[in-house]
Amino acid sequence: MGDILTQIQDELDMLLHQMQSSFAYIRLQAPPSVPPGQPALTAHAEFEYKAQVERNPQNPPAAPPPIASPEQYRKDIAELSRDMVVKERQIELLIANLPGLENSEEEQVQRMKELEKELEALEGERLKALEDKERLVKMVEEKIIKAGKVGSG
Amino acid sequence: MAQPPPIEEDDVLTSYFPNPPPFYKHFTPKNLDAFAQFKDQHNITDNASLTPTQLLELPTELRYLVPPAPPSPSAEYTVFGRPTKLTRLDDFPEVMGQIRQRLLRHPLAGPEVAEAIVLDWEYEQLYPSSSSSFSFADRQNYLFRFLRSIILSYIELLGIVAQEPTAAARDQKLKDILTLALNMHALVNEYRPHQARETLIGETERQVERKRKEVEGVREMSVRVREVLEGFERGGGGIREEKAAVVREVGEEERRVQRQREMWGVLDEVLGR
C-alpha cells in the first residue's frame, strides 16, 4: 500500500515548487512583445544585466544566458504547464486511493480485534499442524528403517 | 521508555544503528512462561496493571517483561533526540504563527528587487474541525477541492500579474494559495493515524492468510504421506511373499539392490512433493 499521505505532501510541495519555477522562468525568459511601429525594448534579464554593468563598470557580472527565442519560449511554457497538470493529476490519483475511506475509527478498532482473535486461533492450529508434521516425519523414518532391515536381512 | 544516548560530536561511529536496549535478552521463552505463571498465581488479567508490591515481588529478570504505562498526553518525551508530545498536532497554531512571523520579517523576493513582497498572512482553517460528523470521505472531498482551488488560484495569479504586476490582488492570491496548501498539509497529517490503523489491518490480514495457507499445506501433505505409506505397506507385504517364493533363485546381492530401488522410489514419492 505504501505511504500515500507522505506522497501527497511531497507531490504538493513539488507542485508549488513547479508554480514558483514557472513564474521565475516567465520573469527571466519572456521575450519582449513589441507593439507595431515601436522600437524593441530589451528583455528583463538583459535590462538587469545592463543596469548592473553601468553601476559597476570595473568588473561586470557574468553575462546572462541568452534569452530563449519566442518559439522556444512557447514550447517551454507548454511543457511547464503540461508538467503542472500531470502533477495535479498525480495528486488527485493519490487522494482517490487514500486507504480506508469507508471505515470509521470504531470500525477499524472492531476489525483489528477480530483479526487478532483469528490470528491467535490460527496460531494454535498451526502449532498443531507442525506437531502433525513431526509425527509424520517420524512415521516415515520408522518405515524406512524397517524396510532397510527387511532389505538387508 | 528507552532514552537514546546523548549525541556526542567526537563519538566514533562503529555501527550504523545503535544497539538494541539490553533488556531484550530477558524476553526468553523461559522467562515469558515464568511471567505467565506469576500472573496466574496473582490472578492478573492481561489488561490489569501490576501494583508496586507485585512488581517488587517479581525477580529482576522478569520485571522487564512488564510493559511500562503509556506516557500521559501532556508528558514530554524524546524521539530522535527531540522533545515531543503524544498529541503532536496541538502545537499546529504555534507553527502557523511562526510561519506568519517569518513572512512578516522576510520579504518573499530577494533584496536586489526594489519592491519586495511582504505578506500579512494568517492561517485560516477551511474545513470543519469536529471529527464526529466529518467522515474520511468528506476529508477526501476537501482535499480534492483544495487542490483544484490551488490550480485555479495559480491561473488567476498569472492573469493578475500579467495585467498589473503590483496589484494588491496579487498578494491576496499568494496568501490564498499558501492557506490552501497548508490546509491540505494539515488535513493529510490528521489522516495519518487512520492510515496507520489501516496499514496494521492490512498487514494482519496478510498474516492470517499466510498462516492459513501453511496449515492447509501441512494438512494436504499429511494426507498424501498417509496414502503413500498405506500403499507401501500393502505393496511391501506383497513383495515379501513374492520374495519368499523366489528367494533361492535370486542372488543375495541382487535382492538388496532391488529393495533399495523400491525404497528410493517411495522416498521420491514422499519427498518429491
CSV table of C-alpha atoms in Angstrom, one decimal:
chain,number,residue,atom,x,y,z
A,1,MET,CA,0.0,0.0,0.0
A,2,GLY,CA,2.8,2.4,0.7
A,3,ASP,CA,2.6,5.7,2.5
A,4,ILE,CA,0.1,7.6,0.3
A,5,LEU,CA,-0.1,10.5,2.8
A,6,THR,CA,3.6,11.4,2.6
A,7,GLN,CA,3.5,11.1,-1.1
A,8,ILE,CA,0.6,13.6,-1.3
A,9,GLN,CA,2.6,16.0,0.8
A,10,ASP,CA,5.7,15.6,-1.2
A,11,GLU,CA,3.9,16.0,-4.5
A,12,LEU,CA,2.0,19.0,-3.2
A,13,ASP,CA,5.3,20.7,-2.3
A,14,MET,CA,6.6,19.7,-5.8
A,15,LEU,CA,3.6,21.3,-7.4
A,16,LEU,CA,4.1,24.6,-5.5
A,17,HIS,CA,7.7,24.4,-6.5
A,18,GLN,CA,6.8,24.0,-10.1
A,19,MET,CA,4.5,27.0,-9.9
A,20,GLN,CA,7.3,29.1,-8.5
A,21,SER,CA,9.8,28.0,-11.1
A,22,SER,CA,7.3,28.7,-13.9
A,23,PHE,CA,7.0,32.2,-12.6
A,24,ALA,CA,10.7,32.6,-12.4
A,25,TYR,CA,11.0,31.3,-16.0
A,26,ILE,CA,8.4,33.7,-17.3
A,27,ARG,CA,10.1,36.6,-15.5
A,28,LEU,CA,13.5,35.8,-16.8
A,29,GLN,CA,12.9,34.4,-20.3
A,30,ALA,CA,9.8,36.1,-21.6
A,31,PRO,CA,10.6,37.7,-24.9
A,32,PRO,CA,9.6,41.4,-25.3
A,33,SER,CA,6.4,41.9,-27.1
A,34,VAL,CA,6.8,44.8,-29.4
A,35,PRO,CA,3.8,46.9,-30.4
A,36,PRO,CA,3.8,47.5,-34.2
A,37,GLY,CA,5.8,50.5,-35.2
A,38,GLN,CA,7.6,50.8,-31.9
A,39,PRO,CA,11.3,50.1,-31.2
A,40,ALA,CA,12.0,46.8,-29.4
A,41,LEU,CA,12.9,47.0,-25.7
A,42,THR,CA,15.3,44.6,-24.1
A,43,ALA,CA,14.0,41.6,-22.1
A,44,HIS,CA,14.1,41.8,-18.3
A,45,ALA,CA,17.2,39.8,-17.8
A,46,GLU,CA,19.1,41.8,-20.4
A,47,PHE,CA,17.9,45.0,-18.9
A,48,GLU,CA,19.1,44.0,-15.4
A,49,TYR,CA,22.4,43.0,-16.8
A,50,LYS,CA,23.0,46.3,-18.5
A,51,ALA,CA,22.0,48.2,-15.4
A,52,GLN,CA,24.5,46.2,-13.3
A,53,VAL,CA,27.3,46.8,-15.8
A,54,GLU,CA,26.5,50.6,-15.7
A,55,ARG,CA,26.6,50.5,-11.9
A,56,ASN,CA,29.8,48.5,-11.7
A,57,PRO,CA,31.8,49.0,-14.9
A,58,GLN,CA,35.1,47.7,-13.4
A,59,ASN,CA,34.2,44.1,-13.0
A,60,PRO,CA,30.9,43.4,-14.8
A,61,PRO,CA,28.9,40.4,-13.7
A,62,ALA,CA,28.8,37.3,-15.9
A,63,ALA,CA,26.6,37.8,-18.9
A,64,PRO,CA,23.1,36.3,-18.5
A,65,PRO,CA,22.2,33.2,-20.5
A,66,PRO,CA,20.7,34.2,-23.9
A,67,ILE,CA,17.0,34.8,-23.9
A,68,ALA,CA,15.0,32.0,-25.4
A,69,SER,CA,13.6,32.5,-28.9
A,70,PRO,CA,9.8,33.1,-29.0
A,71,GLU,CA,9.3,29.7,-30.4
A,72,GLN,CA,11.4,28.1,-27.7
A,73,TYR,CA,9.7,30.1,-25.1
A,74,ARG,CA,6.3,29.0,-26.2
A,75,LYS,CA,7.5,25.4,-26.2
A,76,ASP,CA,8.9,25.7,-22.8
A,77,ILE,CA,5.8,27.3,-21.4
A,78,ALA,CA,3.7,24.5,-22.9
A,79,GLU,CA,6.0,21.9,-21.3
A,80,LEU,CA,5.9,23.6,-17.9
A,81,SER,CA,2.1,23.8,-18.0
A,82,ARG,CA,1.9,20.2,-19.0
A,83,ASP,CA,4.1,19.1,-16.2
A,84,MET,CA,2.0,21.0,-13.8
A,85,VAL,CA,-1.2,19.4,-15.0
A,86,VAL,CA,0.4,16.0,-14.8
A,87,LYS,CA,1.5,16.7,-11.2
A,88,GLU,CA,-2.0,17.8,-10.3
A,89,ARG,CA,-3.4,14.6,-11.8
A,90,GLN,CA,-0.9,12.6,-9.8
A,91,ILE,CA,-2.0,14.1,-6.6
A,92,GLU,CA,-5.7,13.6,-7.5
A,93,LEU,CA,-4.9,9.9,-8.1
A,94,LEU,CA,-3.2,9.7,-4.8
A,95,ILE,CA,-6.1,11.3,-3.0
A,96,ALA,CA,-8.5,9.0,-4.8
A,97,ASN,CA,-6.6,6.0,-3.5
A,98,LEU,CA,-6.5,7.0,0.2
A,99,PRO,CA,-6.8,3.9,2.3
A,100,GLY,CA,-9.8,3.1,4.4
A,101,LEU,CA,-12.1,5.9,3.3
A,102,GLU,CA,-15.3,4.0,4.1
A,103,ASN,CA,-14.2,2.9,7.6
A,104,SER,CA,-14.7,4.9,10.7
A,105,GLU,CA,-12.3,4.6,13.6
A,106,GLU,CA,-14.7,2.4,15.6
A,107,GLU,CA,-15.0,0.0,12.6
A,108,GLN,CA,-11.2,-0.2,12.3
A,109,VAL,CA,-10.8,-1.0,16.0
A,110,GLN,CA,-13.5,-3.6,15.7
A,111,ARG,CA,-11.8,-5.2,12.7
A,112,MET,CA,-8.4,-5.2,14.4
A,113,LYS,CA,-9.9,-7.1,17.4
A,114,GLU,CA,-11.5,-9.6,15.1
A,115,LEU,CA,-8.3,-10.2,13.2
A,116,GLU,CA,-6.3,-10.6,16.4
A,117,LYS,CA,-8.7,-13.3,17.6
A,118,GLU,CA,-8.5,-15.0,14.3
A,119,LEU,CA,-4.7,-14.8,14.3
A,120,GLU,CA,-4.5,-16.4,17.7
A,121,ALA,CA,-6.8,-19.3,16.8
A,122,LEU,CA,-4.8,-19.9,13.6
A,123,GLU,CA,-1.5,-19.9,15.6
A,124,GLY,CA,-2.9,-22.7,17.7
A,125,GLU,CA,-3.9,-24.6,14.6
A,126,ARG,CA,-0.5,-24.0,13.1
A,127,LEU,CA,1.3,-25.4,16.1
A,128,LYS,CA,-1.0,-28.5,15.9
A,129,ALA,CA,-0.2,-28.9,12.3
A,130,LEU,CA,3.5,-28.6,13.0
A,131,GLU,CA,3.2,-31.4,15.6
A,132,ASP,CA,1.3,-33.5,13.0
A,133,LYS,CA,4.2,-32.9,10.6
A,134,GLU,CA,6.7,-34.1,13.1
A,135,ARG,CA,4.7,-37.2,13.8
A,136,LEU,CA,4.5,-38.0,10.1
A,137,VAL,CA,8.2,-37.5,9.6
A,138,LYS,CA,8.8,-40.0,12.4
A,139,MET,CA,6.4,-42.4,10.9
A,140,VAL,CA,8.2,-42.3,7.6
A,141,GLU,CA,11.5,-42.7,9.3
A,142,GLU,CA,10.4,-45.8,11.1
A,143,LYS,CA,9.1,-47.3,7.8
A,144,ILE,CA,12.4,-46.6,6.1
A,145,ILE,CA,14.4,-48.2,8.9
A,146,LYS,CA,12.0,-51.2,8.9
A,147,ALA,CA,12.3,-51.5,5.1
A,148,GLY,CA,16.1,-51.2,5.3
A,149,LYS,CA,16.2,-54.1,7.8
A,150,VAL,CA,14.0,-56.3,5.6
A,151,GLY,CA,16.1,-55.4,2.6
A,152,SER,CA,19.4,-56.2,4.2
A,153,GLY,CA,18.1,-59.2,6.2
B,1,MET,CA,10.9,4.4,27.9
B,2,ALA,CA,14.2,3.9,26.3
B,3,GLN,CA,16.3,7.0,26.3
B,4,PRO,CA,18.6,7.5,23.3
B,5,PRO,CA,22.2,8.0,24.3
B,6,PRO,CA,23.2,11.7,24.2
B,7,ILE,CA,24.8,12.6,20.9
B,8,GLU,CA,28.5,13.4,21.2
B,9,GLU,CA,30.4,15.1,18.5
B,10,ASP,CA,33.6,13.1,18.9
B,11,ASP,CA,31.9,9.8,19.4
B,12,VAL,CA,33.4,7.3,17.0
B,13,LEU,CA,30.7,5.7,14.9
B,14,THR,CA,31.2,2.0,15.0
B,15,SER,CA,27.8,0.8,13.6
B,16,TYR,CA,25.1,2.5,11.6
B,17,PHE,CA,22.4,1.6,14.1
B,18,PRO,CA,22.6,1.8,17.9
B,19,ASN,CA,22.5,-1.4,19.8
B,20,PRO,CA,19.1,-2.6,21.0
B,21,PRO,CA,18.3,-1.8,24.6
B,22,PRO,CA,20.0,-4.5,26.8
B,23,PHE,CA,16.7,-5.8,28.3
B,24,TYR,CA,15.7,-7.5,25.1
B,25,LYS,CA,17.7,-10.5,26.2
B,26,HIS,CA,15.2,-11.1,29.0
B,27,PHE,CA,12.4,-12.0,26.6
B,28,THR,CA,13.2,-15.7,26.5
B,29,PRO,CA,10.5,-18.4,26.3
B,30,LYS,CA,11.5,-19.5,29.8
B,31,ASN,CA,11.1,-16.0,31.3
B,32,LEU,CA,7.8,-15.5,29.4
B,33,ASP,CA,6.5,-18.7,30.8
B,34,ALA,CA,7.6,-17.8,34.3
B,35,PHE,CA,5.9,-14.4,33.9
B,36,ALA,CA,2.7,-16.0,32.7
B,37,GLN,CA,2.8,-18.3,35.7
B,38,PHE,CA,3.3,-15.4,38.1
B,39,LYS,CA,0.3,-13.7,36.5
B,40,ASP,CA,-1.8,-16.8,37.0
B,41,GLN,CA,-0.7,-17.0,40.7
B,42,HIS,CA,-1.8,-13.4,41.4
B,43,ASN,CA,-4.9,-13.5,39.3
B,44,ILE,CA,-3.8,-10.8,37.0
B,45,THR,CA,-5.7,-10.5,33.8
B,46,ASP,CA,-3.9,-9.3,30.7
B,47,ASN,CA,-5.2,-5.7,30.8
B,48,ALA,CA,-4.8,-5.0,34.5
B,49,SER,CA,-1.5,-3.4,35.5
B,50,LEU,CA,0.7,-4.6,38.4
B,51,THR,CA,0.7,-2.9,41.7
B,52,PRO,CA,4.1,-1.7,43.0
B,53,THR,CA,4.3,-4.5,45.6
B,54,GLN,CA,3.6,-7.1,43.0
B,55,LEU,CA,6.3,-5.5,40.8
B,56,LEU,CA,8.8,-5.8,43.6
B,57,GLU,CA,7.9,-9.4,44.2
B,58,LEU,CA,9.0,-10.2,40.7
B,59,PRO,CA,12.5,-11.5,40.1
B,60,THR,CA,14.7,-8.8,38.5
B,61,GLU,CA,14.9,-10.5,35.1
B,62,LEU,CA,11.1,-10.7,34.9
B,63,ARG,CA,10.5,-7.0,35.7
B,64,TYR,CA,11.4,-6.0,32.2
B,65,LEU,CA,8.5,-8.1,30.8
B,66,VAL,CA,6.0,-5.7,32.4
B,67,PRO,CA,5.2,-3.1,29.8
B,68,PRO,CA,5.5,0.5,31.1
B,69,ALA,CA,2.4,2.6,31.2
B,70,PRO,CA,1.9,4.8,28.1
B,71,PRO,CA,3.0,8.4,28.6
B,72,SER,CA,0.3,10.8,29.6
B,73,PRO,CA,-0.9,13.1,26.7
B,74,SER,CA,0.8,16.1,28.2
B,75,ALA,CA,4.1,14.5,29.1
B,76,GLU,CA,7.2,15.2,27.0
B,77,TYR,CA,9.5,12.5,25.8
B,78,THR,CA,12.3,12.4,23.2
B,79,VAL,CA,12.1,11.0,19.8
B,80,PHE,CA,15.3,11.2,17.7
B,81,GLY,CA,16.8,13.4,20.3
B,82,ARG,CA,14.0,15.9,20.1
B,83,PRO,CA,11.4,16.5,22.8
B,84,THR,CA,7.9,15.7,21.6
B,85,LYS,CA,4.4,15.1,23.0
B,86,LEU,CA,1.9,12.4,22.4
B,87,THR,CA,-0.5,14.9,20.8
B,88,ARG,CA,1.7,16.5,18.3
B,89,LEU,CA,-1.0,18.4,16.4
B,90,ASP,CA,-1.7,20.6,19.4
B,91,ASP,CA,1.2,22.9,18.5
B,92,PHE,CA,-0.2,23.5,15.0
B,93,PRO,CA,-1.4,27.0,15.7
B,94,GLU,CA,2.1,27.8,17.1
B,95,VAL,CA,3.8,26.6,13.9
B,96,MET,CA,1.3,28.6,11.8
B,97,GLY,CA,2.2,31.6,14.0
B,98,GLN,CA,5.9,31.1,13.3
B,99,ILE,CA,5.2,31.0,9.5
B,100,ARG,CA,3.3,34.2,9.8
B,101,GLN,CA,6.2,35.9,11.7
B,102,ARG,CA,8.7,34.6,9.1
B,103,LEU,CA,6.6,36.0,6.2
B,104,LEU,CA,6.4,39.4,8.0
B,105,ARG,CA,10.1,39.6,8.7
B,106,HIS,CA,11.4,38.2,5.4
B,107,PRO,CA,10.1,39.6,2.2
B,108,LEU,CA,9.4,37.0,-0.5
B,109,ALA,CA,11.6,38.3,-3.2
B,110,GLY,CA,15.4,38.9,-2.8
B,111,PRO,CA,16.9,42.2,-1.7
B,112,GLU,CA,18.0,43.1,-5.2
B,113,VAL,CA,14.4,43.6,-6.2
B,114,ALA,CA,13.3,47.2,-5.5
B,115,GLU,CA,9.8,46.3,-4.4
B,116,ALA,CA,9.7,43.3,-2.0
B,117,ILE,CA,6.6,41.4,-1.2
B,118,VAL,CA,5.6,41.3,2.5
B,119,LEU,CA,2.6,39.2,3.2
B,120,ASP,CA,0.5,39.9,6.2
B,121,TRP,CA,-0.8,36.3,6.2
B,122,GLU,CA,-2.8,34.5,8.8
B,123,TYR,CA,-3.7,30.8,8.9
B,124,GLU,CA,-7.3,30.0,8.5
B,125,GLN,CA,-8.8,26.5,8.8
B,126,LEU,CA,-11.0,25.9,5.8
B,127,TYR,CA,-12.5,22.6,6.8
B,128,PRO,CA,-14.8,21.6,9.7
B,129,SER,CA,-12.9,20.6,12.8
B,130,SER,CA,-15.4,18.4,14.6
B,131,SER,CA,-14.3,14.9,13.9
B,132,SER,CA,-17.6,13.1,14.6
B,133,SER,CA,-19.6,14.4,11.7
B,134,PHE,CA,-16.6,14.8,9.5
B,135,SER,CA,-16.1,11.4,7.8
B,136,PHE,CA,-13.0,10.4,5.9
B,137,ALA,CA,-14.8,10.5,2.6
B,138,ASP,CA,-15.5,14.2,3.4
B,139,ARG,CA,-11.8,14.7,4.0
B,140,GLN,CA,-11.1,13.3,0.6
B,141,ASN,CA,-13.5,15.7,-1.0
B,142,TYR,CA,-11.9,18.6,0.8
B,143,LEU,CA,-8.5,17.5,-0.4
B,144,PHE,CA,-9.8,17.5,-4.0
B,145,ARG,CA,-11.4,20.9,-3.6
B,146,PHE,CA,-8.3,22.5,-2.1
B,147,LEU,CA,-6.0,21.0,-4.8
B,148,ARG,CA,-8.2,22.3,-7.6
B,149,SER,CA,-8.5,25.7,-5.9
B,150,ILE,CA,-4.8,25.9,-5.8
B,151,ILE,CA,-4.5,25.3,-9.5
B,152,LEU,CA,-7.3,27.8,-10.2
B,153,SER,CA,-5.7,30.4,-7.9
B,154,TYR,CA,-2.4,29.9,-9.7
B,155,ILE,CA,-4.1,30.7,-13.1
B,156,GLU,CA,-5.8,33.7,-11.6
B,157,LEU,CA,-2.5,34.9,-10.2
B,158,LEU,CA,-0.9,34.5,-13.6
B,159,GLY,CA,-3.7,36.7,-15.0
B,160,ILE,CA,-3.3,39.3,-12.3
B,161,VAL,CA,0.5,39.7,-12.7
B,162,ALA,CA,0.1,39.8,-16.5
B,163,GLN,CA,-2.2,42.7,-16.1
B,164,GLU,CA,-0.7,44.6,-13.2
B,165,PRO,CA,2.3,43.1,-11.5
B,166,THR,CA,2.0,45.2,-8.3
B,167,ALA,CA,-1.7,44.9,-7.8
B,168,ALA,CA,-3.0,44.2,-4.2
B,169,ALA,CA,-5.0,41.3,-5.6
B,170,ARG,CA,-1.7,39.5,-6.3
B,171,ASP,CA,-0.8,39.4,-2.6
B,172,GLN,CA,-4.3,38.2,-1.8
B,173,LYS,CA,-3.9,35.3,-4.3
B,174,LEU,CA,-0.5,34.4,-2.9
B,175,LYS,CA,-2.0,34.3,0.6
B,176,ASP,CA,-4.9,32.1,-0.7
B,177,ILE,CA,-2.5,29.6,-2.2
B,178,LEU,CA,-0.5,29.4,1.0
B,179,THR,CA,-3.6,28.9,3.1
B,180,LEU,CA,-4.9,26.2,0.8
B,181,ALA,CA,-1.6,24.4,0.7
B,182,LEU,CA,-1.3,24.5,4.5
B,183,ASN,CA,-4.8,23.3,4.9
B,184,MET,CA,-4.0,20.3,2.7
B,185,HIS,CA,-1.0,19.5,4.7
B,186,ALA,CA,-3.0,19.7,8.0
B,187,LEU,CA,-5.7,17.5,6.6
B,188,VAL,CA,-3.2,14.9,5.4
B,189,ASN,CA,-1.5,15.0,8.8
B,190,GLU,CA,-4.8,14.5,10.6
B,191,TYR,CA,-5.3,11.5,8.4
B,192,ARG,CA,-2.1,9.8,9.5
B,193,PRO,CA,-3.5,7.8,12.5
B,194,HIS,CA,-6.2,6.5,10.2
B,195,GLN,CA,-3.7,5.3,7.7
B,196,ALA,CA,-1.6,3.7,10.4
B,197,ARG,CA,-4.6,1.7,11.6
B,198,GLU,CA,-5.5,0.7,8.0
B,199,THR,CA,-1.9,-0.4,7.4
B,200,LEU,CA,-2.0,-2.5,10.5
B,201,ILE,CA,-5.3,-4.2,9.5
B,202,GLY,CA,-3.9,-4.9,6.0
B,203,GLU,CA,-0.7,-6.5,7.5
B,204,THR,CA,-2.7,-8.6,9.9
B,205,GLU,CA,-5.0,-9.8,7.1
B,206,ARG,CA,-1.9,-10.9,5.1
B,207,GLN,CA,-0.5,-12.7,8.1
B,208,VAL,CA,-3.8,-14.6,8.7
B,209,GLU,CA,-3.8,-15.6,5.1
B,210,ARG,CA,-0.2,-16.8,5.3
B,211,LYS,CA,-0.8,-18.9,8.3
B,212,ARG,CA,-4.0,-20.4,6.9
B,213,LYS,CA,-2.1,-21.5,3.8
B,214,GLU,CA,0.7,-23.0,5.9
B,215,VAL,CA,-1.8,-25.1,7.9
B,216,GLU,CA,-3.6,-26.2,4.8
B,217,GLY,CA,-0.3,-27.2,3.2
B,218,VAL,CA,0.7,-29.3,6.2
B,219,ARG,CA,-2.8,-31.0,6.1
B,220,GLU,CA,-2.5,-31.8,2.4
B,221,MET,CA,0.9,-33.2,2.8
B,222,SER,CA,-0.1,-35.4,5.7
B,223,VAL,CA,-3.0,-36.9,3.7
B,224,ARG,CA,-0.6,-37.7,0.9
B,225,VAL,CA,2.1,-39.1,3.1
B,226,ARG,CA,-0.5,-41.4,4.8
B,227,GLU,CA,-1.8,-42.6,1.4
B,228,VAL,CA,1.7,-43.3,0.2
B,229,LEU,CA,2.6,-45.2,3.4
B,230,GLU,CA,-0.6,-47.3,3.3
B,231,GLY,CA,0.2,-48.1,-0.3
B,232,PHE,CA,3.7,-49.0,0.6
B,233,GLU,CA,2.5,-51.3,3.4
B,234,ARG,CA,0.2,-53.2,1.1
B,235,GLY,CA,2.8,-53.3,-1.7
B,236,GLY,CA,5.6,-54.2,0.8
B,237,GLY,CA,3.6,-57.2,2.1
B,238,GLY,CA,3.1,-58.5,-1.4
B,239,ILE,CA,6.7,-58.2,-2.2
B,240,ARG,CA,7.7,-60.0,0.9
B,241,GLU,CA,5.5,-63.1,-0.1
B,242,GLU,CA,6.9,-63.0,-3.6
B,243,LYS,CA,10.3,-62.8,-2.2
B,244,ALA,CA,9.8,-65.9,-0.1
B,245,ALA,CA,8.9,-67.8,-3.3
B,246,VAL,CA,11.9,-66.7,-5.3
B,247,VAL,CA,14.4,-66.3,-2.5
B,248,ARG,CA,16.5,-69.2,-3.7
B,249,GLU,CA,16.5,-68.2,-7.3
B,250,VAL,CA,17.6,-64.5,-6.8
B,251,GLY,CA,21.1,-63.9,-5.5
B,252,GLU,CA,21.5,-62.1,-2.2
B,253,GLU,CA,23.2,-59.1,-3.7
B,254,GLU,CA,20.6,-58.6,-6.5
B,255,ARG,CA,17.7,-58.7,-4.0
B,256,ARG,CA,19.3,-56.0,-1.9
B,257,VAL,CA,19.7,-53.7,-4.9
B,258,GLN,CA,16.1,-54.2,-5.9
B,259,ARG,CA,15.0,-53.4,-2.3
B,260,GLN,CA,16.9,-50.2,-2.3
B,261,ARG,CA,15.5,-49.1,-5.6
B,262,GLU,CA,12.0,-49.6,-4.3
B,263,MET,CA,13.0,-47.5,-1.2
B,264,TRP,CA,14.2,-44.7,-3.4
B,265,GLY,CA,11.0,-44.8,-5.4
B,266,VAL,CA,8.9,-44.4,-2.3
B,267,LEU,CA,11.2,-41.7,-0.9
B,268,ASP,CA,10.9,-39.8,-4.1
B,269,GLU,CA,7.2,-40.0,-4.0
B,270,VAL,CA,7.1,-38.8,-0.4
B,271,LEU,CA,9.7,-36.1,-0.5
B,272,GLY,CA,9.4,-35.1,-4.1
B,273,ARG,CA,6.0,-33.4,-3.4
